[in-house]
PDB file of C-alpha atoms in Angstrom:
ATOM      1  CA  UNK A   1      18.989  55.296  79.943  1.00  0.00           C
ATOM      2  CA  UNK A   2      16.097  52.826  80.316  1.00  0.00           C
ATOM      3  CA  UNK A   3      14.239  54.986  77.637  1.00  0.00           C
ATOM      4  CA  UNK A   4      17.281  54.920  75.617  1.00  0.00           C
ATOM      5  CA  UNK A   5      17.144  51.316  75.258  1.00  0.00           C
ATOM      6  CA  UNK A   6      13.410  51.111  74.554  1.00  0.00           C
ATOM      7  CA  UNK A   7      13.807  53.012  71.345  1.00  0.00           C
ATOM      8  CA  UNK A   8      17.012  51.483  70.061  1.00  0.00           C
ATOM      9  CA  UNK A   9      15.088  47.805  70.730  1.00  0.00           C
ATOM     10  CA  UNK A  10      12.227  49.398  68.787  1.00  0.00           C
ATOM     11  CA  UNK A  11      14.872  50.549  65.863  1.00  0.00           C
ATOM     12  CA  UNK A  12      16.081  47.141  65.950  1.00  0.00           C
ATOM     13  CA  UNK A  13      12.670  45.257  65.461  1.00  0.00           C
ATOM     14  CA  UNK A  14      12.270  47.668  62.703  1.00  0.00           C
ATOM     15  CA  UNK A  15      15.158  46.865  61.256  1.00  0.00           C
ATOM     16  CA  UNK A  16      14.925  43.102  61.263  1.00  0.00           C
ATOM     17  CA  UNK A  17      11.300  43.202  59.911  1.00  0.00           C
ATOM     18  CA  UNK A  18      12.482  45.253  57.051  1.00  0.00           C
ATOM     19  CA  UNK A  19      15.022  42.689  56.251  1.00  0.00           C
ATOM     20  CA  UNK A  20      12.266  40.312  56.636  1.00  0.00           C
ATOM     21  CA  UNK A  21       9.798  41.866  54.362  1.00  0.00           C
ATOM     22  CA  UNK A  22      13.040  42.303  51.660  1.00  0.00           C
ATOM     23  CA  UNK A  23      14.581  39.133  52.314  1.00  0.00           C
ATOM     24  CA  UNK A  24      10.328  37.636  51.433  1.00  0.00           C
ATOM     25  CA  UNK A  25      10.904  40.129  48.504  1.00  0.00           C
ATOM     26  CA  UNK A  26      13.968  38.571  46.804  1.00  0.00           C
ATOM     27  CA  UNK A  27      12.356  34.862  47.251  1.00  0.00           C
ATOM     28  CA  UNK A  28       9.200  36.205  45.122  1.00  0.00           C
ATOM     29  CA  UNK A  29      11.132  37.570  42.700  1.00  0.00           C
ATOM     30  CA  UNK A  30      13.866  34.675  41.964  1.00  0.00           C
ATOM     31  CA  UNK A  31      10.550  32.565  41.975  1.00  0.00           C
ATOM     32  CA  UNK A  32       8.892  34.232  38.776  1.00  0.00           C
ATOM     33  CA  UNK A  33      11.612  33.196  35.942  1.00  0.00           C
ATOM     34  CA  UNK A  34      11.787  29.552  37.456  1.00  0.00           C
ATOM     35  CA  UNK A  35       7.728  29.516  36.642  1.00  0.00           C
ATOM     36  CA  UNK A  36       8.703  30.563  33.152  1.00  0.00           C
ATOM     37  CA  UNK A  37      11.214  28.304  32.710  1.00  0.00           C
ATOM     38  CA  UNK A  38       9.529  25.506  33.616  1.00  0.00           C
ATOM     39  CA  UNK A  39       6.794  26.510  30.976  1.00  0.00           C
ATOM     40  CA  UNK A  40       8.972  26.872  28.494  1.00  0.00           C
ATOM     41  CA  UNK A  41      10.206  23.258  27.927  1.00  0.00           C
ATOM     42  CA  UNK A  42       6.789  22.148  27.922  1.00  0.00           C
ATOM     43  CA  UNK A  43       5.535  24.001  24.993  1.00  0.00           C
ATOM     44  CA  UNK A  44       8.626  23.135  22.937  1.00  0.00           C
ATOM     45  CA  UNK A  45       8.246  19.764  23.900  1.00  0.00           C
ATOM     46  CA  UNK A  46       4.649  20.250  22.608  1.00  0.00           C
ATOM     47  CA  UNK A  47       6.223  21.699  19.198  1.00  0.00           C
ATOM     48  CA  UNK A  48       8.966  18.977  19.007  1.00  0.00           C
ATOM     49  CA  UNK A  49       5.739  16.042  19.405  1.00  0.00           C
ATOM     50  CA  UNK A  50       3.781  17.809  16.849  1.00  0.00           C
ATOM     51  CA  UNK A  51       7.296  17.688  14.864  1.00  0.00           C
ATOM     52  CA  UNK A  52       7.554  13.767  15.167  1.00  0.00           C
ATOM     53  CA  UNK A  53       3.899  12.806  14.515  1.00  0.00           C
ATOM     54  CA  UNK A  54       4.128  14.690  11.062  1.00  0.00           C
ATOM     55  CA  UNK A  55       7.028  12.699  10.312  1.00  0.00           C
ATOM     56  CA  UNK A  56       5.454   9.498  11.381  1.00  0.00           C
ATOM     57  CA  UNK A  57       2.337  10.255   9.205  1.00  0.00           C
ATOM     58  CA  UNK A  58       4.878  10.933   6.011  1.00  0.00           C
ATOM     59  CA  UNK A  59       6.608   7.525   6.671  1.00  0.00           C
ATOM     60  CA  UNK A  60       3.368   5.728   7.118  1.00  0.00           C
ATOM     61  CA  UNK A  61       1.552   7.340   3.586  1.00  0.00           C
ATOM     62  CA  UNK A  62       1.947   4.886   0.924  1.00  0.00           C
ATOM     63  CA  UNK A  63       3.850   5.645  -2.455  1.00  0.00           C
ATOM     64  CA  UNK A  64       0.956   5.978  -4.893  1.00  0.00           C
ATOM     65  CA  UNK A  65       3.570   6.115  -7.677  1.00  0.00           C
ATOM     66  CA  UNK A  66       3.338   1.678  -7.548  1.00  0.00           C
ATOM     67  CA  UNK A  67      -0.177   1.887  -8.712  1.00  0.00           C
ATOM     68  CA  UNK A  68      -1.740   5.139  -9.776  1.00  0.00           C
ATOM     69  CA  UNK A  69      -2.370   4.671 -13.712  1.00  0.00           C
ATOM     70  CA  UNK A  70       0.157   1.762 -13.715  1.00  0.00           C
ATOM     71  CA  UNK A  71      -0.525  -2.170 -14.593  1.00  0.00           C
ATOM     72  CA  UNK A  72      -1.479  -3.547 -11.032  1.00  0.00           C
ATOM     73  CA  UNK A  73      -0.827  -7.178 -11.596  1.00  0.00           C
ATOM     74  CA  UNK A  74      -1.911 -10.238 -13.667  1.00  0.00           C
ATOM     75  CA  UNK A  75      -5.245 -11.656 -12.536  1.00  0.00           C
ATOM     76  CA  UNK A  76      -5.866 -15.226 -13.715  1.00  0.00           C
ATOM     77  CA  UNK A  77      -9.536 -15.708 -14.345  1.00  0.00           C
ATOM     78  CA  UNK A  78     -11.639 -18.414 -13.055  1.00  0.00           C
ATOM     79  CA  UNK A  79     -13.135 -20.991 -15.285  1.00  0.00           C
ATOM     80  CA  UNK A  80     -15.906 -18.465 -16.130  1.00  0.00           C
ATOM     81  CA  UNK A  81     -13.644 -15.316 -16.835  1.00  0.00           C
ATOM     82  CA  UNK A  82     -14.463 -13.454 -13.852  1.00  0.00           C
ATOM     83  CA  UNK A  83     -11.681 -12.008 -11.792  1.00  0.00           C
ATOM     84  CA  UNK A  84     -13.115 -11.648  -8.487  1.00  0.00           C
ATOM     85  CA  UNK A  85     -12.948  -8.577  -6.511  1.00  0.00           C
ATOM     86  CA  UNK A  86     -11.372  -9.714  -3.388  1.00  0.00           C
ATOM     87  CA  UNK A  87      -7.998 -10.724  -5.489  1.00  0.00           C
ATOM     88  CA  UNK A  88      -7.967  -7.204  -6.996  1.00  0.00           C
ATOM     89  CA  UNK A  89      -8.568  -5.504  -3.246  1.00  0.00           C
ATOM     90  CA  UNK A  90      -5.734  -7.633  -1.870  1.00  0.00           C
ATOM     91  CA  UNK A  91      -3.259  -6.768  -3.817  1.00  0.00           C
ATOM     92  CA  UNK A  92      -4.025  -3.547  -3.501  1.00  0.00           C
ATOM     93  CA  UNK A  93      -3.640  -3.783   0.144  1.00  0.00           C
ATOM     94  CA  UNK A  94      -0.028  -5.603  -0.349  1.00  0.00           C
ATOM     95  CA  UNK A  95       1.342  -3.036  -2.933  1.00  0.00           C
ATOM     96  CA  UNK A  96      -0.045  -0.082  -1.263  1.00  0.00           C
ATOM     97  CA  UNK A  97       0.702  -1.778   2.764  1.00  0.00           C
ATOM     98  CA  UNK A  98      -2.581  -0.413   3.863  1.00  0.00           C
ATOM     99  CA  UNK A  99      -5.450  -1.596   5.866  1.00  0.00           C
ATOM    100  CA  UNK A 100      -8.449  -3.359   3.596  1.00  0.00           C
ATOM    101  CA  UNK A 101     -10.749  -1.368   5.718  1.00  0.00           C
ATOM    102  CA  UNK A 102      -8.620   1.729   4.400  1.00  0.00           C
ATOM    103  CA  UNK A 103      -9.922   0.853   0.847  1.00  0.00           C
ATOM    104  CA  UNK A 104     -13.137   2.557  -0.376  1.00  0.00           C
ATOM    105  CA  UNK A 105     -15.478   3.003  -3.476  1.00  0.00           C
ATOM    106  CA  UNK A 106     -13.128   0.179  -5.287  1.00  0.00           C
ATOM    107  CA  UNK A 107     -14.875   0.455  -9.277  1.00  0.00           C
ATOM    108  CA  UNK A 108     -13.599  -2.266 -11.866  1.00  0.00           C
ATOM    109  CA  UNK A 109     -14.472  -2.334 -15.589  1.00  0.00           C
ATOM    110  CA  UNK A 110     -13.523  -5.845 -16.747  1.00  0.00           C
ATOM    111  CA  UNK A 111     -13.995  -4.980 -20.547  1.00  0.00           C
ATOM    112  CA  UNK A 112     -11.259  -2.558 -20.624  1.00  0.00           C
ATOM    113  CA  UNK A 113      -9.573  -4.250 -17.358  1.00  0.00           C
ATOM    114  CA  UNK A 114      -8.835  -0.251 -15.790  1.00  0.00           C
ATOM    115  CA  UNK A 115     -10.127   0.160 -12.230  1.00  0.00           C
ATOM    116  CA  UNK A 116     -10.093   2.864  -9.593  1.00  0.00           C
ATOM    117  CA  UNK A 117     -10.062   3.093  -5.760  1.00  0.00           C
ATOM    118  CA  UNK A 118     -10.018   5.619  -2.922  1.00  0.00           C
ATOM    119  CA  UNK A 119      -8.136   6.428   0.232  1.00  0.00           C
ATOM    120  CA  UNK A 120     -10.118   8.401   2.574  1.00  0.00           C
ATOM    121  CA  UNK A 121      -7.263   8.638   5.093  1.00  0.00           C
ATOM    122  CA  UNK A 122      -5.080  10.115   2.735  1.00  0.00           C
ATOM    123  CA  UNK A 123      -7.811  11.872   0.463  1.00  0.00           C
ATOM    124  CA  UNK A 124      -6.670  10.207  -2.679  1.00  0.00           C
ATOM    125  CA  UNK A 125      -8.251   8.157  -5.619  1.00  0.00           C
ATOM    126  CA  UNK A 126      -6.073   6.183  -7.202  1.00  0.00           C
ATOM    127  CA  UNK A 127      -6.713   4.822 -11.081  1.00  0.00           C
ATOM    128  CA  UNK A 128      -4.927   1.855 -12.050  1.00  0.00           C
ATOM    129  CA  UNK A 129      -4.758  -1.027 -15.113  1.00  0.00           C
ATOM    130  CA  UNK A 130      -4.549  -5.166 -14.970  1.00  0.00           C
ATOM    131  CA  UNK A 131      -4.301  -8.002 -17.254  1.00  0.00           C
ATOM    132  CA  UNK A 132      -6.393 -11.615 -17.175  1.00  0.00           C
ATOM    133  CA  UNK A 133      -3.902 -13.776 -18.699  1.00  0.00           C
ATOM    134  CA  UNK A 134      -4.334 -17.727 -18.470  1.00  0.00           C
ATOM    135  CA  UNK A 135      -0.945 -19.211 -17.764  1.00  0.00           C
ATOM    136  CA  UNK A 136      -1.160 -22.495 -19.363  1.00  0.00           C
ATOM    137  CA  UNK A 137       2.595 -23.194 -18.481  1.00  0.00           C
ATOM    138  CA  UNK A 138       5.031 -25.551 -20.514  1.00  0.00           C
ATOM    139  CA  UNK A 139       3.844 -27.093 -23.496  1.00  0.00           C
ATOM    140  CA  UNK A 140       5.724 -29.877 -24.767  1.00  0.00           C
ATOM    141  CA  UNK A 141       6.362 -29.408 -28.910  1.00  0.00           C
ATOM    142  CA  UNK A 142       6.782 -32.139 -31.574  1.00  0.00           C
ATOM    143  CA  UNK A 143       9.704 -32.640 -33.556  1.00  0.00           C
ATOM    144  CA  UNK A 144       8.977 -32.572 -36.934  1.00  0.00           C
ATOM    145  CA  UNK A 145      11.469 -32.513 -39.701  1.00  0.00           C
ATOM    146  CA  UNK A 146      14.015 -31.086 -37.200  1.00  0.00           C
ATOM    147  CA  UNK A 147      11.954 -28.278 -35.985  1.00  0.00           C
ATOM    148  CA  UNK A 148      10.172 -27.550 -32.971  1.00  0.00           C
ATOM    149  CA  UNK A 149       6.209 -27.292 -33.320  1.00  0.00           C
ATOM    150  CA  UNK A 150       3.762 -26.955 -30.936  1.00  0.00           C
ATOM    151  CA  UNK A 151       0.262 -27.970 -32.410  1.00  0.00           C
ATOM    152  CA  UNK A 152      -2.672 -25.995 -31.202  1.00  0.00           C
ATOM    153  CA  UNK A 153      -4.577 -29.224 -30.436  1.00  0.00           C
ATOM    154  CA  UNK A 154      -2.130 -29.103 -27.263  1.00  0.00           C
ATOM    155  CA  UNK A 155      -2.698 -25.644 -26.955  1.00  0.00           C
ATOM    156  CA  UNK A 156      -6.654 -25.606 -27.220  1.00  0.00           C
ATOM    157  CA  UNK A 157      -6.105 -28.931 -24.467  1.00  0.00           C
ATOM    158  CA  UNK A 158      -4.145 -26.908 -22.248  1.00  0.00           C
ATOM    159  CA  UNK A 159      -7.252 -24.182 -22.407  1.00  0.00           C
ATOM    160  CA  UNK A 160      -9.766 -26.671 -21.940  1.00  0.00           C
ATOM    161  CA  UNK A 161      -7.771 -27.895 -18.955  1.00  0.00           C
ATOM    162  CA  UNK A 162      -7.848 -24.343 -17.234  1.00  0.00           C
ATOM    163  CA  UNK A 163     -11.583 -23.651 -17.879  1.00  0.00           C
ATOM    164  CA  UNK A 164     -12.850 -26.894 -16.748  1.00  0.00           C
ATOM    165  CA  UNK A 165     -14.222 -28.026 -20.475  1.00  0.00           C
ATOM    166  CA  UNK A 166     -13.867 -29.426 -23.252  1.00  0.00           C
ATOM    167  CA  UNK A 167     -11.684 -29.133 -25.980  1.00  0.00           C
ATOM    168  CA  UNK A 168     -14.852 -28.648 -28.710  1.00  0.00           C
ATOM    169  CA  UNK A 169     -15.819 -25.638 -26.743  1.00  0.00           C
ATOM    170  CA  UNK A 170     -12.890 -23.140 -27.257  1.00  0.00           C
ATOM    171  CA  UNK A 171     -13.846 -21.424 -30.517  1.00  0.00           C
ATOM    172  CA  UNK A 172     -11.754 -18.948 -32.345  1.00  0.00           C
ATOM    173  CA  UNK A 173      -8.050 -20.123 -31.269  1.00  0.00           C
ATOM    174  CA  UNK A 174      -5.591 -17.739 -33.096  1.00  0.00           C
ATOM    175  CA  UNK A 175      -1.754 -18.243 -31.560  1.00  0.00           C
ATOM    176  CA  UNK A 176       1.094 -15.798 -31.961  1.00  0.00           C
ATOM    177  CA  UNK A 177       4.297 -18.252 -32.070  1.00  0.00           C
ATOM    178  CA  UNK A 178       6.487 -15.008 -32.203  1.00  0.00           C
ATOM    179  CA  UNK A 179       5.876 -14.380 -28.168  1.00  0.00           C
ATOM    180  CA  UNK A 180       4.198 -17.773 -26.988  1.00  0.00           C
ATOM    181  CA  UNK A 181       0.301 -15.863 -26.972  1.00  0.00           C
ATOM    182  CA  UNK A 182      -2.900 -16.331 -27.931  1.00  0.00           C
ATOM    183  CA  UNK A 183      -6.572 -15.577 -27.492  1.00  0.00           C
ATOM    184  CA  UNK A 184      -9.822 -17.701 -28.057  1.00  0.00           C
ATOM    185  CA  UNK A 185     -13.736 -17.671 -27.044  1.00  0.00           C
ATOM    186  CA  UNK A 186     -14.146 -19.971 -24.213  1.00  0.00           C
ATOM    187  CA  UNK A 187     -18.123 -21.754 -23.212  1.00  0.00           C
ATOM    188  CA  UNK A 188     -19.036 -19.182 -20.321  1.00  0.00           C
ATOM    189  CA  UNK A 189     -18.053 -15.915 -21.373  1.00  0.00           C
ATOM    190  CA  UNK A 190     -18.687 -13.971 -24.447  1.00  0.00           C
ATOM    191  CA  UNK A 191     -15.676 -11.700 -23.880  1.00  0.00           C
ATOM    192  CA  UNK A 192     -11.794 -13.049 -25.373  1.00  0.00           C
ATOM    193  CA  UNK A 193      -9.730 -15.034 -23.848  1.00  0.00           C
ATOM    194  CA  UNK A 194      -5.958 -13.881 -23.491  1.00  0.00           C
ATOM    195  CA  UNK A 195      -3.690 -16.985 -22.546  1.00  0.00           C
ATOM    196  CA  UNK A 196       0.556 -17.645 -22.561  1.00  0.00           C
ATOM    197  CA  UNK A 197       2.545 -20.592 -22.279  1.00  0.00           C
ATOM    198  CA  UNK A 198       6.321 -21.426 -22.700  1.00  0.00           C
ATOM    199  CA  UNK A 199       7.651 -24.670 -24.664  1.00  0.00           C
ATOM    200  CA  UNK A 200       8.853 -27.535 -23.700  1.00  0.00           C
ATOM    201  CA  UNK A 201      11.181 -28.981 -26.504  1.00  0.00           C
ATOM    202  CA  UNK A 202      10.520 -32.712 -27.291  1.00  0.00           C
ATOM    203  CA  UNK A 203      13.819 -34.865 -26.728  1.00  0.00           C
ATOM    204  CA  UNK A 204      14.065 -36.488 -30.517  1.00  0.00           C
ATOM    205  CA  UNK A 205      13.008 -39.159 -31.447  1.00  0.00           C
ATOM    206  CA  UNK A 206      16.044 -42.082 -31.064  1.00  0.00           C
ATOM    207  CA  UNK A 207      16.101 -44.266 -34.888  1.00  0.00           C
TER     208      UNK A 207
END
């Protein structure tokens, strides 16, 4: 009886260990797809980040279409018809919403007023046009016989105003009336002048 019980308390210890070493068994085994699914979310996080910085980057690239072969802006000369640099480079910086340091290998040709610049963060050269207009702004006309005339003695005055001179020094005046233009030879430059103004009617004359 005594060796009875020995062997069914050794069938039992066997018995629980088993159920041990299976009940170990199943924990491995529900372990292995929990390591998988935590993976999982990472790398489609991953994909989903990669996702959002390419949109980023195509919100942040400028629209070229504002500039590239397109009249940039009006730059008024100084008194020695030069446009300098600097003015050109900011408003390429405002138009384009970049950083000046962005701005590279900026060429200008002042004779046929076309310049070009590159973008090295977004690989792209951009070519572009501008005008150096004088604004000589309202120019009061004289009534004469009923109709309005402004004189180009007021004109050539205004002129001489803007490049710091004297009237005897702009050569060559020739005014269109039609669209309120001209263009003369000024002191300091050899190159022609472009210039616009509006009118300014005269009140007439009370008899």
């Amino acid at each position: 009886m005594k060796k009875l019980l020995t062997i069914l308390g050794s069938v039992g210890l066997i018995a629980t260990t088993s159920a041990a070493v299976i009940a170990c068994g199943d924990k491995t085994q529900q372990k292995a797809p929990d390591k998988k699914d935590e993976n999982k979310p990472a790398e489609e996080k991953k994909e989903e980040k990669t996702e959002e910085t390419k949109k980023e980057e195509d919100k942040t690239q400028p629209d070229f279409s504002t500039i590239e072969n397109k009249v940039l802006a009006n730059f008024e000369p100084n008194e020695n018809n030069i446009v300098e640099q600097s003015k050109i480079k900011k408003e390429l910086v405002e138009k384009l919403k970049v950083k000046e340091s962005e701005l590279q290998s900026l060429e200008i040709d002042y004779e046929k007023k076309t310049g070009s610049v590159v973008i090295p963060k977004f690989s792209k050269k951009l070519d572009f046009k501008f005008t150096t207009i004088y604004d000589l702004g309202e120019i009061e006309s004289e009534n004469k016989n009923g109709t309005a005339v402004t004189s180009q003695l007021k004109i050539k005055e205004a002129l001489a105003k803007k490049l710091k001179t004297e009237t005897k020094n702009i050569q060559g005046l020739n005014v269109n009336y039609n669209n309120n233009t001209g263009t003369a030879y000024g002191p300091k430059s050899s190159n022609l002048l472009e210039f616009k103004f509006s009118v300014k009617n005269s009140s007439p004359k009370q008899s």
